[in-house]
Amino acid sequence: MLQLVVLISGTGSNLRALLEASEDAEFPARVVAIGADREADGLALGEEFGIPTFTVPFTAYPDREAWGDVLVEQVRHWQPDLVVLSGLMRLVPKAVVDAFSPFLINTHPAHLPEFPGPHGVRDALAAGVTETGASLIVVDDSVDGGPIIAQERVPVLPGDTESTLHERIKPVERRLLIQAVLDIANSHLDLKELSRR
Ligand code: GRF
């Protein structure tokens, strides 16, 4: 049974999809803890699904490195096989990457390497592209430049707002995430090998 710690900053809709998948006894992974860098709405999912949560408030630390060191401690406590960044709106410092990568993956609402960074949806809209995408990557020391695990194109439709486009992307992210967790749990995907390529 793959043990997951999921880190969020927002509503946690992608996390909800993982939690719902985990309700199936056949699903070979379990979310053992939910962490956040702020009082994220998605922490309420811990209550709903009976899963421990923790918060390491970014603003409570003098700098990113100090925050990252505490985050590593908190995540390590759960002895995860895989750490999933699912809407964590922070660049994690080197200590976090060193502690967990390549068993540290991130969902991104764009077709990387297109539109990296915190506003991938907004940037795609601003660029006027007719299609963007969803990507799942291994987190390394770069900004969204790690090895791509899976990605899929998503159309941009006339009249799209950041919100309508993002809501069209998220279900694709969830599907890629759940499939990747399945593949990792079933040894169909080797993150170490992927990261060596
Ligand atoms: C997702 O699109 C994720 O890729 C991005 O932020 C969004 C989080 O959405 N980093 P939610 O909190 O899972 O609803």
PDB file of C-alpha atoms and ligand atoms in Angstrom:
ATOM      1  CA  MET A   1       0.000   0.000   0.000  1.00  0.00           C
ATOM      2  CA  LEU A   2       1.616   3.231  -1.186  1.00  0.00           C
ATOM      3  CA  GLN A   3       1.594   5.833   1.585  1.00  0.00           C
ATOM      4  CA  LEU A   4       0.938   9.361   0.303  1.00  0.00           C
ATOM      5  CA  VAL A   5       1.333  12.748   1.907  1.00  0.00           C
ATOM      6  CA  VAL A   6      -0.449  15.433  -0.116  1.00  0.00           C
ATOM      7  CA  LEU A   7       0.471  19.120   0.205  1.00  0.00           C
ATOM      8  CA  ILE A   8      -2.028  21.824  -0.745  1.00  0.00           C
ATOM      9  CA  SER A   9      -2.633  25.550  -0.551  1.00  0.00           C
ATOM     10  CA  GLY A  10      -6.144  25.795  -1.942  1.00  0.00           C
ATOM     11  CA  THR A  11      -9.475  24.011  -2.233  1.00  0.00           C
ATOM     12  CA  GLY A  12      -7.866  20.599  -2.660  1.00  0.00           C
ATOM     13  CA  SER A  13     -10.198  19.439  -5.437  1.00  0.00           C
ATOM     14  CA  ASN A  14      -7.376  17.327  -6.874  1.00  0.00           C
ATOM     15  CA  LEU A  15      -6.759  15.950  -3.365  1.00  0.00           C
ATOM     16  CA  ARG A  16     -10.458  15.097  -3.100  1.00  0.00           C
ATOM     17  CA  ALA A  17     -10.160  13.001  -6.235  1.00  0.00           C
ATOM     18  CA  LEU A  18      -7.289  11.028  -4.647  1.00  0.00           C
ATOM     19  CA  LEU A  19      -9.243  10.577  -1.426  1.00  0.00           C
ATOM     20  CA  GLU A  20     -12.290   9.343  -3.318  1.00  0.00           C
ATOM     21  CA  ALA A  21     -10.156   6.931  -5.324  1.00  0.00           C
ATOM     22  CA  SER A  22      -8.655   5.680  -2.039  1.00  0.00           C
ATOM     23  CA  GLU A  23     -12.113   4.730  -0.810  1.00  0.00           C
ATOM     24  CA  ASP A  24     -11.946   1.837  -3.256  1.00  0.00           C
ATOM     25  CA  ALA A  25     -10.337  -1.028  -1.339  1.00  0.00           C
ATOM     26  CA  GLU A  26      -8.580  -2.065  -4.566  1.00  0.00           C
ATOM     27  CA  PHE A  27      -6.801   1.274  -4.920  1.00  0.00           C
ATOM     28  CA  PRO A  28      -3.176   0.541  -3.914  1.00  0.00           C
ATOM     29  CA  ALA A  29      -2.490   3.864  -2.191  1.00  0.00           C
ATOM     30  CA  ARG A  30      -3.674   5.751   0.851  1.00  0.00           C
ATOM     31  CA  VAL A  31      -3.368   9.398   1.800  1.00  0.00           C
ATOM     32  CA  VAL A  32      -1.889   9.207   5.308  1.00  0.00           C
ATOM     33  CA  ALA A  33      -1.696  12.961   5.939  1.00  0.00           C
ATOM     34  CA  ILE A  34      -2.606  16.278   4.352  1.00  0.00           C
ATOM     35  CA  GLY A  35      -0.299  19.255   4.768  1.00  0.00           C
ATOM     36  CA  ALA A  36      -0.645  22.915   3.859  1.00  0.00           C
ATOM     37  CA  ASP A  37       1.409  26.117   3.886  1.00  0.00           C
ATOM     38  CA  ARG A  38      -1.588  28.088   5.165  1.00  0.00           C
ATOM     39  CA  GLU A  39      -5.094  27.568   6.541  1.00  0.00           C
ATOM     40  CA  ALA A  40      -6.162  26.086   3.200  1.00  0.00           C
ATOM     41  CA  ASP A  41      -9.837  25.282   2.607  1.00  0.00           C
ATOM     42  CA  GLY A  42      -8.771  21.827   1.487  1.00  0.00           C
ATOM     43  CA  LEU A  43      -7.662  20.946   5.033  1.00  0.00           C
ATOM     44  CA  ALA A  44     -11.348  20.389   5.780  1.00  0.00           C
ATOM     45  CA  LEU A  45     -11.034  17.243   3.667  1.00  0.00           C
ATOM     46  CA  GLY A  46      -8.989  15.803   6.536  1.00  0.00           C
ATOM     47  CA  GLU A  47     -12.031  16.102   8.769  1.00  0.00           C
ATOM     48  CA  GLU A  48     -14.351  14.737   6.091  1.00  0.00           C
ATOM     49  CA  PHE A  49     -12.188  11.694   5.275  1.00  0.00           C
ATOM     50  CA  GLY A  50     -10.721  11.175   8.766  1.00  0.00           C
ATOM     51  CA  ILE A  51      -7.145  11.947   7.763  1.00  0.00           C
ATOM     52  CA  PRO A  52      -4.620  13.826   9.924  1.00  0.00           C
ATOM     53  CA  THR A  53      -3.655  17.277   8.708  1.00  0.00           C
ATOM     54  CA  PHE A  54      -0.807  19.640   9.500  1.00  0.00           C
ATOM     55  CA  THR A  55      -0.019  23.206   8.625  1.00  0.00           C
ATOM     56  CA  VAL A  56       3.402  24.787   8.263  1.00  0.00           C
ATOM     57  CA  PRO A  57       2.474  28.444   7.707  1.00  0.00           C
ATOM     58  CA  PHE A  58       4.918  29.963   5.244  1.00  0.00           C
ATOM     59  CA  THR A  59       4.449  33.368   6.832  1.00  0.00           C
ATOM     60  CA  ALA A  60       5.515  32.090  10.256  1.00  0.00           C
ATOM     61  CA  TYR A  61       9.132  31.581   9.155  1.00  0.00           C
ATOM     62  CA  PRO A  62      11.884  34.082   8.409  1.00  0.00           C
ATOM     63  CA  ASP A  63      12.639  32.583   5.022  1.00  0.00           C
ATOM     64  CA  ARG A  64      11.847  29.780   2.571  1.00  0.00           C
ATOM     65  CA  GLU A  65      14.670  27.587   3.839  1.00  0.00           C
ATOM     66  CA  ALA A  66      13.496  27.711   7.470  1.00  0.00           C
ATOM     67  CA  TRP A  67       9.957  26.922   6.321  1.00  0.00           C
ATOM     68  CA  GLY A  68      11.233  24.074   4.180  1.00  0.00           C
ATOM     69  CA  ASP A  69      13.208  22.505   7.039  1.00  0.00           C
ATOM     70  CA  VAL A  70      10.085  22.320   9.205  1.00  0.00           C
ATOM     71  CA  LEU A  71       8.041  21.046   6.276  1.00  0.00           C
ATOM     72  CA  VAL A  72      10.572  18.217   5.748  1.00  0.00           C
ATOM     73  CA  GLU A  73      10.288  17.271   9.431  1.00  0.00           C
ATOM     74  CA  GLN A  74       6.478  17.294   9.343  1.00  0.00           C
ATOM     75  CA  VAL A  75       6.262  15.265   6.133  1.00  0.00           C
ATOM     76  CA  ARG A  76       8.958  12.767   7.209  1.00  0.00           C
ATOM     77  CA  HIS A  77       6.941  12.015  10.347  1.00  0.00           C
ATOM     78  CA  TRP A  78       4.377  10.196   8.144  1.00  0.00           C
ATOM     79  CA  GLN A  79       7.040   8.112   6.381  1.00  0.00           C
ATOM     80  CA  PRO A  80       5.480   8.637   2.942  1.00  0.00           C
ATOM     81  CA  ASP A  81       6.389   6.540  -0.096  1.00  0.00           C
ATOM     82  CA  LEU A  82       5.319   9.479  -2.254  1.00  0.00           C
ATOM     83  CA  VAL A  83       4.762  13.177  -1.609  1.00  0.00           C
ATOM     84  CA  VAL A  84       2.200  14.834  -3.897  1.00  0.00           C
ATOM     85  CA  LEU A  85       2.131  18.609  -4.398  1.00  0.00           C
ATOM     86  CA  SER A  86      -1.428  19.167  -5.480  1.00  0.00           C
ATOM     87  CA  GLY A  87      -2.025  22.862  -5.536  1.00  0.00           C
ATOM     88  CA  LEU A  88       0.816  23.817  -3.204  1.00  0.00           C
ATOM     89  CA  MET A  89       1.396  27.380  -4.328  1.00  0.00           C
ATOM     90  CA  ARG A  90       4.972  27.580  -3.061  1.00  0.00           C
ATOM     91  CA  LEU A  91       8.314  26.781  -4.621  1.00  0.00           C
ATOM     92  CA  VAL A  92       9.769  24.184  -2.281  1.00  0.00           C
ATOM     93  CA  PRO A  93      13.387  24.801  -1.223  1.00  0.00           C
ATOM     94  CA  LYS A  94      16.299  22.451  -1.971  1.00  0.00           C
ATOM     95  CA  ALA A  95      15.978  20.711   1.414  1.00  0.00           C
ATOM     96  CA  VAL A  96      12.513  19.451   0.434  1.00  0.00           C
ATOM     97  CA  VAL A  97      13.679  18.278  -2.997  1.00  0.00           C
ATOM     98  CA  ASP A  98      16.740  16.592  -1.462  1.00  0.00           C
ATOM     99  CA  ALA A  99      14.614  14.888   1.195  1.00  0.00           C
ATOM    100  CA  PHE A 100      11.952  13.383  -1.077  1.00  0.00           C
ATOM    101  CA  SER A 101      12.667  13.637  -4.811  1.00  0.00           C
ATOM    102  CA  PRO A 102      12.116  11.729  -7.054  1.00  0.00           C
ATOM    103  CA  PHE A 103       9.243  10.542  -4.856  1.00  0.00           C
ATOM    104  CA  LEU A 104       7.985  14.111  -4.957  1.00  0.00           C
ATOM    105  CA  ILE A 105       5.537  14.923  -7.752  1.00  0.00           C
ATOM    106  CA  ASN A 106       3.579  18.009  -8.758  1.00  0.00           C
ATOM    107  CA  THR A 107       0.450  18.671 -10.771  1.00  0.00           C
ATOM    108  CA  HIS A 108       0.633  21.728 -13.041  1.00  0.00           C
ATOM    109  CA  PRO A 109      -2.247  23.257 -15.050  1.00  0.00           C
ATOM    110  CA  ALA A 110      -0.320  23.728 -18.306  1.00  0.00           C
ATOM    111  CA  HIS A 111       1.467  21.640 -20.949  1.00  0.00           C
ATOM    112  CA  LEU A 112       5.020  22.006 -19.592  1.00  0.00           C
ATOM    113  CA  PRO A 113       7.465  23.297 -20.567  1.00  0.00           C
ATOM    114  CA  GLU A 114       4.836  25.815 -21.691  1.00  0.00           C
ATOM    115  CA  PHE A 115       3.686  28.275 -19.018  1.00  0.00           C
ATOM    116  CA  PRO A 116       5.629  27.199 -15.905  1.00  0.00           C
ATOM    117  CA  GLY A 117       5.220  29.001 -12.602  1.00  0.00           C
ATOM    118  CA  PRO A 118       2.311  30.031 -10.391  1.00  0.00           C
ATOM    119  CA  HIS A 119       0.011  31.445 -13.114  1.00  0.00           C
ATOM    120  CA  GLY A 120       0.072  28.794 -15.833  1.00  0.00           C
ATOM    121  CA  VAL A 121      -3.626  29.147 -16.630  1.00  0.00           C
ATOM    122  CA  ARG A 122      -3.582  32.944 -16.695  1.00  0.00           C
ATOM    123  CA  ASP A 123      -0.426  32.971 -18.830  1.00  0.00           C
ATOM    124  CA  ALA A 124      -1.917  30.574 -21.393  1.00  0.00           C
ATOM    125  CA  LEU A 125      -5.009  32.766 -21.699  1.00  0.00           C
ATOM    126  CA  ALA A 126      -2.878  35.901 -22.023  1.00  0.00           C
ATOM    127  CA  ALA A 127      -0.808  34.211 -24.747  1.00  0.00           C
ATOM    128  CA  GLY A 128      -3.967  33.615 -26.780  1.00  0.00           C
ATOM    129  CA  VAL A 129      -3.189  29.936 -27.406  1.00  0.00           C
ATOM    130  CA  THR A 130      -5.981  27.637 -28.604  1.00  0.00           C
ATOM    131  CA  GLU A 131      -4.791  24.764 -26.450  1.00  0.00           C
ATOM    132  CA  THR A 132      -2.922  24.384 -23.197  1.00  0.00           C
ATOM    133  CA  GLY A 133      -2.786  21.300 -20.993  1.00  0.00           C
ATOM    134  CA  ALA A 134      -2.189  19.529 -17.722  1.00  0.00           C
ATOM    135  CA  SER A 135       1.115  18.042 -16.602  1.00  0.00           C
ATOM    136  CA  LEU A 136       2.386  15.783 -13.860  1.00  0.00           C
ATOM    137  CA  ILE A 137       6.102  16.094 -13.149  1.00  0.00           C
ATOM    138  CA  VAL A 138       8.804  14.970 -10.754  1.00  0.00           C
ATOM    139  CA  VAL A 139       9.835  17.966  -8.645  1.00  0.00           C
ATOM    140  CA  ASP A 140      13.499  18.867  -8.915  1.00  0.00           C
ATOM    141  CA  ASP A 141      15.469  22.047  -8.201  1.00  0.00           C
ATOM    142  CA  SER A 142      13.963  23.865 -11.187  1.00  0.00           C
ATOM    143  CA  VAL A 143      10.693  25.771 -11.483  1.00  0.00           C
ATOM    144  CA  ASP A 144       8.348  23.171 -13.014  1.00  0.00           C
ATOM    145  CA  GLY A 145      11.206  21.824 -15.150  1.00  0.00           C
ATOM    146  CA  GLY A 146      11.428  18.337 -13.704  1.00  0.00           C
ATOM    147  CA  PRO A 147      10.942  15.079 -15.644  1.00  0.00           C
ATOM    148  CA  ILE A 148       7.448  14.828 -17.111  1.00  0.00           C
ATOM    149  CA  ILE A 149       5.486  11.820 -15.842  1.00  0.00           C
ATOM    150  CA  ALA A 150       2.364  12.459 -17.906  1.00  0.00           C
ATOM    151  CA  GLN A 151       0.675  15.325 -19.706  1.00  0.00           C
ATOM    152  CA  GLU A 152      -2.321  15.938 -21.911  1.00  0.00           C
ATOM    153  CA  ARG A 153      -3.587  18.786 -24.066  1.00  0.00           C
ATOM    154  CA  VAL A 154      -6.681  20.759 -22.997  1.00  0.00           C
ATOM    155  CA  PRO A 155      -8.502  23.112 -25.428  1.00  0.00           C
ATOM    156  CA  VAL A 156      -8.872  26.813 -24.725  1.00  0.00           C
ATOM    157  CA  LEU A 157     -12.357  27.856 -25.828  1.00  0.00           C
ATOM    158  CA  PRO A 158     -13.523  31.288 -26.990  1.00  0.00           C
ATOM    159  CA  GLY A 159     -14.767  33.288 -24.029  1.00  0.00           C
ATOM    160  CA  ASP A 160     -12.761  31.244 -21.538  1.00  0.00           C
ATOM    161  CA  THR A 161     -11.908  32.956 -18.298  1.00  0.00           C
ATOM    162  CA  GLU A 162      -9.043  31.843 -16.051  1.00  0.00           C
ATOM    163  CA  SER A 163     -11.632  30.058 -13.940  1.00  0.00           C
ATOM    164  CA  THR A 164     -13.503  28.236 -16.746  1.00  0.00           C
ATOM    165  CA  LEU A 165     -10.229  27.150 -18.316  1.00  0.00           C
ATOM    166  CA  HIS A 166      -8.776  26.018 -14.971  1.00  0.00           C
ATOM    167  CA  GLU A 167     -11.918  23.995 -14.220  1.00  0.00           C
ATOM    168  CA  ARG A 168     -11.544  22.278 -17.600  1.00  0.00           C
ATOM    169  CA  ILE A 169      -7.879  21.486 -16.823  1.00  0.00           C
ATOM    170  CA  LYS A 170      -8.326  20.169 -13.273  1.00  0.00           C
ATOM    171  CA  PRO A 171     -10.258  16.983 -14.156  1.00  0.00           C
ATOM    172  CA  VAL A 172      -7.422  16.107 -16.548  1.00  0.00           C
ATOM    173  CA  GLU A 173      -4.871  16.730 -13.802  1.00  0.00           C
ATOM    174  CA  ARG A 174      -6.839  14.448 -11.483  1.00  0.00           C
ATOM    175  CA  ARG A 175      -6.989  11.662 -14.028  1.00  0.00           C
ATOM    176  CA  LEU A 176      -3.233  11.909 -14.725  1.00  0.00           C
ATOM    177  CA  LEU A 177      -2.494  11.994 -10.982  1.00  0.00           C
ATOM    178  CA  ILE A 178      -4.603   8.971 -10.112  1.00  0.00           C
ATOM    179  CA  GLN A 179      -3.200   6.979 -13.049  1.00  0.00           C
ATOM    180  CA  ALA A 180       0.366   7.875 -12.011  1.00  0.00           C
ATOM    181  CA  VAL A 181      -0.257   6.837  -8.395  1.00  0.00           C
ATOM    182  CA  LEU A 182      -1.649   3.535  -9.688  1.00  0.00           C
ATOM    183  CA  ASP A 183       1.356   3.030 -11.988  1.00  0.00           C
ATOM    184  CA  ILE A 184       3.837   3.839  -9.216  1.00  0.00           C
ATOM    185  CA  ALA A 185       2.049   1.570  -6.727  1.00  0.00           C
ATOM    186  CA  ASN A 186       1.966  -1.241  -9.309  1.00  0.00           C
ATOM    187  CA  SER A 187       5.631  -0.669 -10.269  1.00  0.00           C
ATOM    188  CA  HIS A 188       4.607   0.212 -13.818  1.00  0.00           C
ATOM    189  CA  LEU A 189       6.311   3.565 -13.351  1.00  0.00           C
ATOM    190  CA  ASP A 190       9.792   3.887 -11.821  1.00  0.00           C
ATOM    191  CA  LEU A 191      10.387   7.475 -10.712  1.00  0.00           C
ATOM    192  CA  LYS A 192      14.098   6.799 -10.048  1.00  0.00           C
ATOM    193  CA  GLU A 193      14.554   5.528 -13.595  1.00  0.00           C
ATOM    194  CA  LEU A 194      12.525   8.423 -15.007  1.00  0.00           C
ATOM    195  CA  SER A 195      14.709  10.905 -13.120  1.00  0.00           C
ATOM    196  CA  ARG A 196      17.902   9.350 -14.453  1.00  0.00           C
ATOM    197  CA  ARG A 197      16.886   9.814 -18.112  1.00  0.00           C
TER     198      ARG A 197
HETATM  199  C1  GRF B   1      -4.311  22.791  -9.573  1.00  0.00           C
HETATM  200  O1  GRF B   1      -4.628  23.137 -10.906  1.00  0.00           O
HETATM  201  C2  GRF B   1      -2.828  22.612  -9.435  1.00  0.00           C
HETATM  202  O2  GRF B   1      -2.201  22.051 -10.560  1.00  0.00           O
HETATM  203  C3  GRF B   1      -2.391  24.040  -9.290  1.00  0.00           C
HETATM  204  O3  GRF B   1      -3.344  24.624  -8.433  1.00  0.00           O
HETATM  205  C4  GRF B   1      -4.581  23.950  -8.630  1.00  0.00           C
HETATM  206  C5  GRF B   1      -5.039  23.461  -7.297  1.00  0.00           C
HETATM  207  O4  GRF B   1      -6.387  23.222  -7.373  1.00  0.00           O
HETATM  208  N1  GRF B   1      -1.042  24.108  -8.743  1.00  0.00           N
HETATM  209  P1  GRF B   1      -7.114  22.466  -6.135  1.00  0.00           P
HETATM  210  O5  GRF B   1      -6.641  23.172  -4.886  1.00  0.00           O
HETATM  211  O6  GRF B   1      -6.685  21.031  -6.197  1.00  0.00           O
HETATM  212  O7  GRF B   1      -8.572  22.650  -6.428  1.00  0.00           O
END
